[in-house]
Amino acid sequence: MAEFLTEAKRRPGGRGRGPMDPGGPDGSEATAILERTRTSVDPEMRAALDSLPGSMRRIALYHFGWEHADGTPAAGNAGKAIRPALVLTAAAALGGPAAAQSAVRAAAAVELVHNFTLLHDDVMDRDTTRRHRPTAWTVFGDADATLAGDALQALAFRLLAQDPHPASAAAAARLAACVVELCAGQHADTAMELRHPAEVTLDEVLTMAEAKTGALLGCACALGALYAGAPEEDVDALDSFGRQAGLAFQLIDDVIGIWGDPGRTGKPAGADLAARKKSLPVVAALTSGTPAAAVLARLYEVPYEKEDLEPTARAVEQAGGRDWAQAQAADRMALAMQELSRAIPAPDAAGGLLALAEFVTRRSS
């Protein structure tokens, strides 16, 4: 473990700064991994999407940024490809380049599942912007966006069902269990939104966040390990690594959801506060027992007004929500490093996974 912490500190920009420090790493290694992943996985994804019926294909291609709403080609943003990158990088770390090449379908399946959840989440959360453009439901309607998400999930499992790799059946079972966990996490999230702010505990929000975000990142790492033929204990360790890194990712994402720059995030400033979401920094603030917590609780008890945005964000910060989230993200990353060192003791071999973990937890958008 000490070797891993030393490695993290000596990496470019990784000198022990906090997860939200703007002086963090330039991300060049992670960026290169993500670019290679898109090159490998996008053709598999496009082929899968092209097999959809015309109406579903149009919605899916719009969602991925590959078509405009009218069906004309677009050179849009299909996302960072973090989850498929974790699949391929984990496979390479444990089984070499050949294992990574064999896991391309599994990586595409994970990315399809991720985007199925995004389509559904946007409908349920009524988010109007994703990746700097209107969300699919605002363009095509709730029903069509939901059905397109269903179709992406079906494509994901078809990819694995048709994959001749000996690990494909175990991968499909693991991914299916992950989807159930994702749904449970989303159900818990929507149920919490109906509860009084004082009734929600920090532990249950952390559990919900792990299910909604950590589970799929963990599953991605585990699928890479399966395709590398790794023993069960290494598969489980990489799953735990991904889960802890995923929870760190969600903590930072929640911070960005309040204080992020809309020009970089593609979402309106303070969208989570406007929706009165009980995100991790908000619940940490609400449960802090500080005077600012009482102010925040009163603000959260009434419908959002535009002039409330600044005082609400200020109350979260004064109650310690921002500092807690950043510190918690650092703690979760330390736990992730422990799990990674169990499966891959040599820091050099784990360098790609470490670079991706740093990338997602040291970002500002």
Tab-separated table of N, CA, C and O in Angstrom, residues 124-172:
chain	number	residue	atom	x	y	z
A	124	MET	N	-36.468	10.822	-15.176
A	124	MET	CA	-36.958	10.845	-13.795
A	124	MET	C	-36.580	12.128	-13.073
A	124	MET	O	-37.360	12.661	-12.279
A	125	ASP	N	-35.361	12.610	-13.340
A	125	ASP	CA	-34.895	13.818	-12.651
A	125	ASP	C	-35.329	15.108	-13.343
A	125	ASP	O	-35.101	16.203	-12.819
A	126	ARG	N	-35.904	14.970	-14.549
A	126	ARG	CA	-36.331	16.121	-15.356
A	126	ARG	C	-35.149	17.026	-15.709
A	126	ARG	O	-35.288	18.243	-15.843
A	127	ASP	N	-33.971	16.430	-15.875
A	127	ASP	CA	-32.812	17.199	-16.321
A	127	ASP	C	-32.997	17.569	-17.790
A	127	ASP	O	-33.361	16.719	-18.611
A	128	THR	N	-32.727	18.807	-18.107
A	128	THR	CA	-32.978	19.286	-19.471
A	128	THR	C	-31.717	19.399	-20.325
A	128	THR	O	-31.816	19.627	-21.532
A	129	THR	N	-30.556	19.242	-19.713
A	129	THR	CA	-29.302	19.380	-20.455
A	129	THR	C	-28.353	18.256	-20.100
A	129	THR	O	-28.199	17.899	-18.928
A	130	ARG	N	-27.731	17.678	-21.114
A	130	ARG	CA	-26.666	16.695	-20.914
A	130	ARG	C	-25.669	16.853	-22.051
A	130	ARG	O	-26.043	16.933	-23.212
A	131	ARG	N	-24.396	16.887	-21.684
A	131	ARG	CA	-23.327	17.017	-22.675
A	131	ARG	C	-23.538	18.233	-23.581
A	131	ARG	O	-23.380	18.153	-24.792
A	132	HIS	N	-23.949	19.323	-22.956
A	132	HIS	CA	-24.086	20.614	-23.635
A	132	HIS	C	-25.175	20.635	-24.712
A	132	HIS	O	-25.113	21.451	-25.631
A	133	ARG	N	-26.177	19.760	-24.587
A	133	ARG	CA	-27.306	19.801	-25.526
A	133	ARG	C	-28.560	19.325	-24.807
A	133	ARG	O	-28.472	18.721	-23.739
A	134	PRO	N	-29.742	19.612	-25.371
A	134	PRO	CA	-30.982	19.175	-24.712
A	134	PRO	C	-31.020	17.654	-24.532
A	134	PRO	O	-30.589	16.900	-25.411
A	135	THR	N	-31.525	17.216	-23.392
A	135	THR	CA	-31.641	15.779	-23.144
A	135	THR	C	-32.665	15.152	-24.084
A	135	THR	O	-33.552	15.821	-24.612
A	136	ALA	N	-32.543	13.837	-24.258
A	136	ALA	CA	-33.372	13.138	-25.253
A	136	ALA	C	-34.861	13.290	-24.967
A	136	ALA	O	-35.665	13.440	-25.890
A	137	TRP	N	-35.243	13.239	-23.687
A	137	TRP	CA	-36.679	13.305	-23.391
A	137	TRP	C	-37.273	14.658	-23.754
A	137	TRP	O	-38.452	14.750	-24.098
A	138	THR	N	-36.465	15.731	-23.673
A	138	THR	CA	-36.978	17.054	-24.030
A	138	THR	C	-37.181	17.194	-25.532
A	138	THR	O	-37.953	18.048	-25.973
A	139	VAL	N	-36.490	16.357	-26.300
A	139	VAL	CA	-36.583	16.408	-27.758
A	139	VAL	C	-37.613	15.409	-28.284
A	139	VAL	O	-38.435	15.738	-29.149
A	140	PHE	N	-37.600	14.185	-27.744
A	140	PHE	CA	-38.424	13.102	-28.286
A	140	PHE	C	-39.586	12.698	-27.380
A	140	PHE	O	-40.442	11.909	-27.792
A	141	GLY	N	-39.607	13.209	-26.145
A	141	GLY	CA	-40.662	12.850	-25.211
A	141	GLY	C	-40.223	11.774	-24.230
A	141	GLY	O	-39.282	11.020	-24.482
A	142	ASP	N	-40.941	11.705	-23.100
A	142	ASP	CA	-40.610	10.755	-22.039
A	142	ASP	C	-40.625	9.306	-22.519
A	142	ASP	O	-39.700	8.536	-22.255
A	143	ALA	N	-41.704	8.925	-23.186
A	143	ALA	CA	-41.877	7.523	-23.566
A	143	ALA	C	-40.776	7.067	-24.508
A	143	ALA	O	-40.172	5.994	-24.311
A	144	ASP	N	-40.474	7.867	-25.525
A	144	ASP	CA	-39.468	7.460	-26.500
A	144	ASP	C	-38.070	7.396	-25.877
A	144	ASP	O	-37.280	6.499	-26.181
A	145	ALA	N	-37.751	8.350	-25.005
A	145	ALA	CA	-36.447	8.325	-24.355
A	145	ALA	C	-36.316	7.113	-23.438
A	145	ALA	O	-35.263	6.458	-23.388
A	146	THR	N	-37.389	6.795	-22.722
A	146	THR	CA	-37.375	5.623	-21.844
A	146	THR	C	-37.199	4.344	-22.645
A	146	THR	O	-36.402	3.460	-22.289
A	147	LEU	N	-37.929	4.216	-23.736
A	147	LEU	CA	-37.825	3.022	-24.572
A	147	LEU	C	-36.447	2.903	-25.213
A	147	LEU	O	-35.912	1.791	-25.354
A	148	ALA	N	-35.869	4.027	-25.593
A	148	ALA	CA	-34.512	3.988	-26.143
A	148	ALA	C	-33.533	3.473	-25.090
A	148	ALA	O	-32.625	2.692	-25.394
A	149	GLY	N	-33.718	3.896	-23.837
A	149	GLY	CA	-32.885	3.371	-22.760
A	149	GLY	C	-33.059	1.872	-22.594
A	149	GLY	O	-32.081	1.129	-22.428
A	150	ASP	N	-34.298	1.408	-22.647
A	150	ASP	CA	-34.552	-0.040	-22.577
A	150	ASP	C	-33.817	-0.780	-23.690
A	150	ASP	O	-33.242	-1.855	-23.478
A	151	ALA	N	-33.838	-0.191	-24.886
A	151	ALA	CA	-33.187	-0.828	-26.029
A	151	ALA	C	-31.677	-0.914	-25.831
A	151	ALA	O	-31.045	-1.920	-26.192
A	152	LEU	N	-31.079	0.127	-25.246
A	152	LEU	CA	-29.634	0.091	-24.991
A	152	LEU	C	-29.282	-1.022	-24.015
A	152	LEU	O	-28.260	-1.713	-24.182
A	153	GLN	N	-30.103	-1.204	-22.993
A	153	GLN	CA	-29.831	-2.293	-22.053
A	153	GLN	C	-29.906	-3.647	-22.756
A	153	GLN	O	-29.053	-4.527	-22.542
A	154	ALA	N	-30.910	-3.819	-23.617
A	154	ALA	CA	-31.035	-5.080	-24.356
A	154	ALA	C	-29.826	-5.313	-25.254
A	154	ALA	O	-29.310	-6.440	-25.348
A	155	LEU	N	-29.355	-4.261	-25.906
A	155	LEU	CA	-28.172	-4.391	-26.766
A	155	LEU	C	-26.953	-4.822	-25.957
A	155	LEU	O	-26.133	-5.620	-26.429
A	156	ALA	N	-26.818	-4.286	-24.750
A	156	ALA	CA	-25.673	-4.626	-23.904
A	156	ALA	C	-25.631	-6.126	-23.627
A	156	ALA	O	-24.585	-6.776	-23.779
A	157	PHE	N	-26.765	-6.677	-23.252
A	157	PHE	CA	-26.778	-8.104	-22.917
A	157	PHE	C	-26.712	-8.984	-24.168
A	157	PHE	O	-26.202	-10.097	-24.116
A	158	ARG	N	-27.183	-8.467	-25.292
A	158	ARG	CA	-27.015	-9.223	-26.533
A	158	ARG	C	-25.538	-9.305	-26.916
A	158	ARG	O	-25.066	-10.358	-27.370
A	159	LEU	N	-24.807	-8.214	-26.721
A	159	LEU	CA	-23.375	-8.242	-27.014
A	159	LEU	C	-22.674	-9.338	-26.214
A	159	LEU	O	-21.851	-10.085	-26.746
A	160	LEU	N	-22.995	-9.426	-24.943
A	160	LEU	CA	-22.362	-10.452	-24.111
A	160	LEU	C	-22.856	-11.848	-24.464
A	160	LEU	O	-22.078	-12.811	-24.470
A	161	ALA	N	-24.141	-11.977	-24.778
A	161	ALA	CA	-24.687	-13.290	-25.133
A	161	ALA	C	-24.052	-13.844	-26.411
A	161	ALA	O	-23.892	-15.059	-26.558
A	162	GLN	N	-23.684	-12.948	-27.320
A	162	GLN	CA	-23.096	-13.368	-28.592
A	162	GLN	C	-21.575	-13.423	-28.559
A	162	GLN	O	-20.948	-13.791	-29.551
A	163	ASP	N	-20.987	-13.075	-27.422
A	163	ASP	CA	-19.532	-13.058	-27.306
A	163	ASP	C	-19.024	-14.474	-27.041
A	163	ASP	O	-19.415	-15.095	-26.037
A	164	PRO	N	-18.141	-15.020	-27.885
A	164	PRO	CA	-17.649	-16.384	-27.673
A	164	PRO	C	-16.625	-16.513	-26.553
A	164	PRO	O	-16.214	-17.624	-26.214
A	165	HIS	N	-16.204	-15.413	-25.966
A	165	HIS	CA	-15.193	-15.473	-24.913
A	165	HIS	C	-15.710	-16.312	-23.740
A	165	HIS	O	-16.880	-16.200	-23.353
A	166	PRO	N	-14.860	-17.148	-23.140
A	166	PRO	CA	-15.335	-18.016	-22.039
A	166	PRO	C	-15.820	-17.252	-20.811
A	166	PRO	O	-16.548	-17.826	-19.992
A	167	ALA	N	-15.442	-15.995	-20.668
A	167	ALA	CA	-15.877	-15.221	-19.498
A	167	ALA	C	-17.197	-14.502	-19.728
A	167	ALA	O	-17.719	-13.863	-18.810
A	168	SER	N	-17.755	-14.592	-20.928
A	168	SER	CA	-18.918	-13.764	-21.250
A	168	SER	C	-20.138	-14.085	-20.385
A	168	SER	O	-20.888	-13.174	-20.003
A	169	ALA	N	-20.359	-15.359	-20.078
A	169	ALA	CA	-21.531	-15.711	-19.264
A	169	ALA	C	-21.400	-15.142	-17.855
A	169	ALA	O	-22.351	-14.571	-17.306
A	170	ALA	N	-20.218	-15.286	-17.254
A	170	ALA	CA	-20.006	-14.726	-15.919
A	170	ALA	C	-20.102	-13.204	-15.953
A	170	ALA	O	-20.628	-12.585	-15.021
A	171	ALA	N	-19.623	-12.611	-17.031
A	171	ALA	CA	-19.704	-11.155	-17.173
A	171	ALA	C	-21.154	-10.704	-17.267
A	171	ALA	O	-21.547	-9.699	-16.658
A	172	ALA	N	-21.958	-11.441	-18.035
A	172	ALA	CA	-23.366	-11.084	-18.177
A	172	ALA	C	-24.086	-11.188	-16.840
A	172	ALA	O	-24.904	-10.321	-16.484
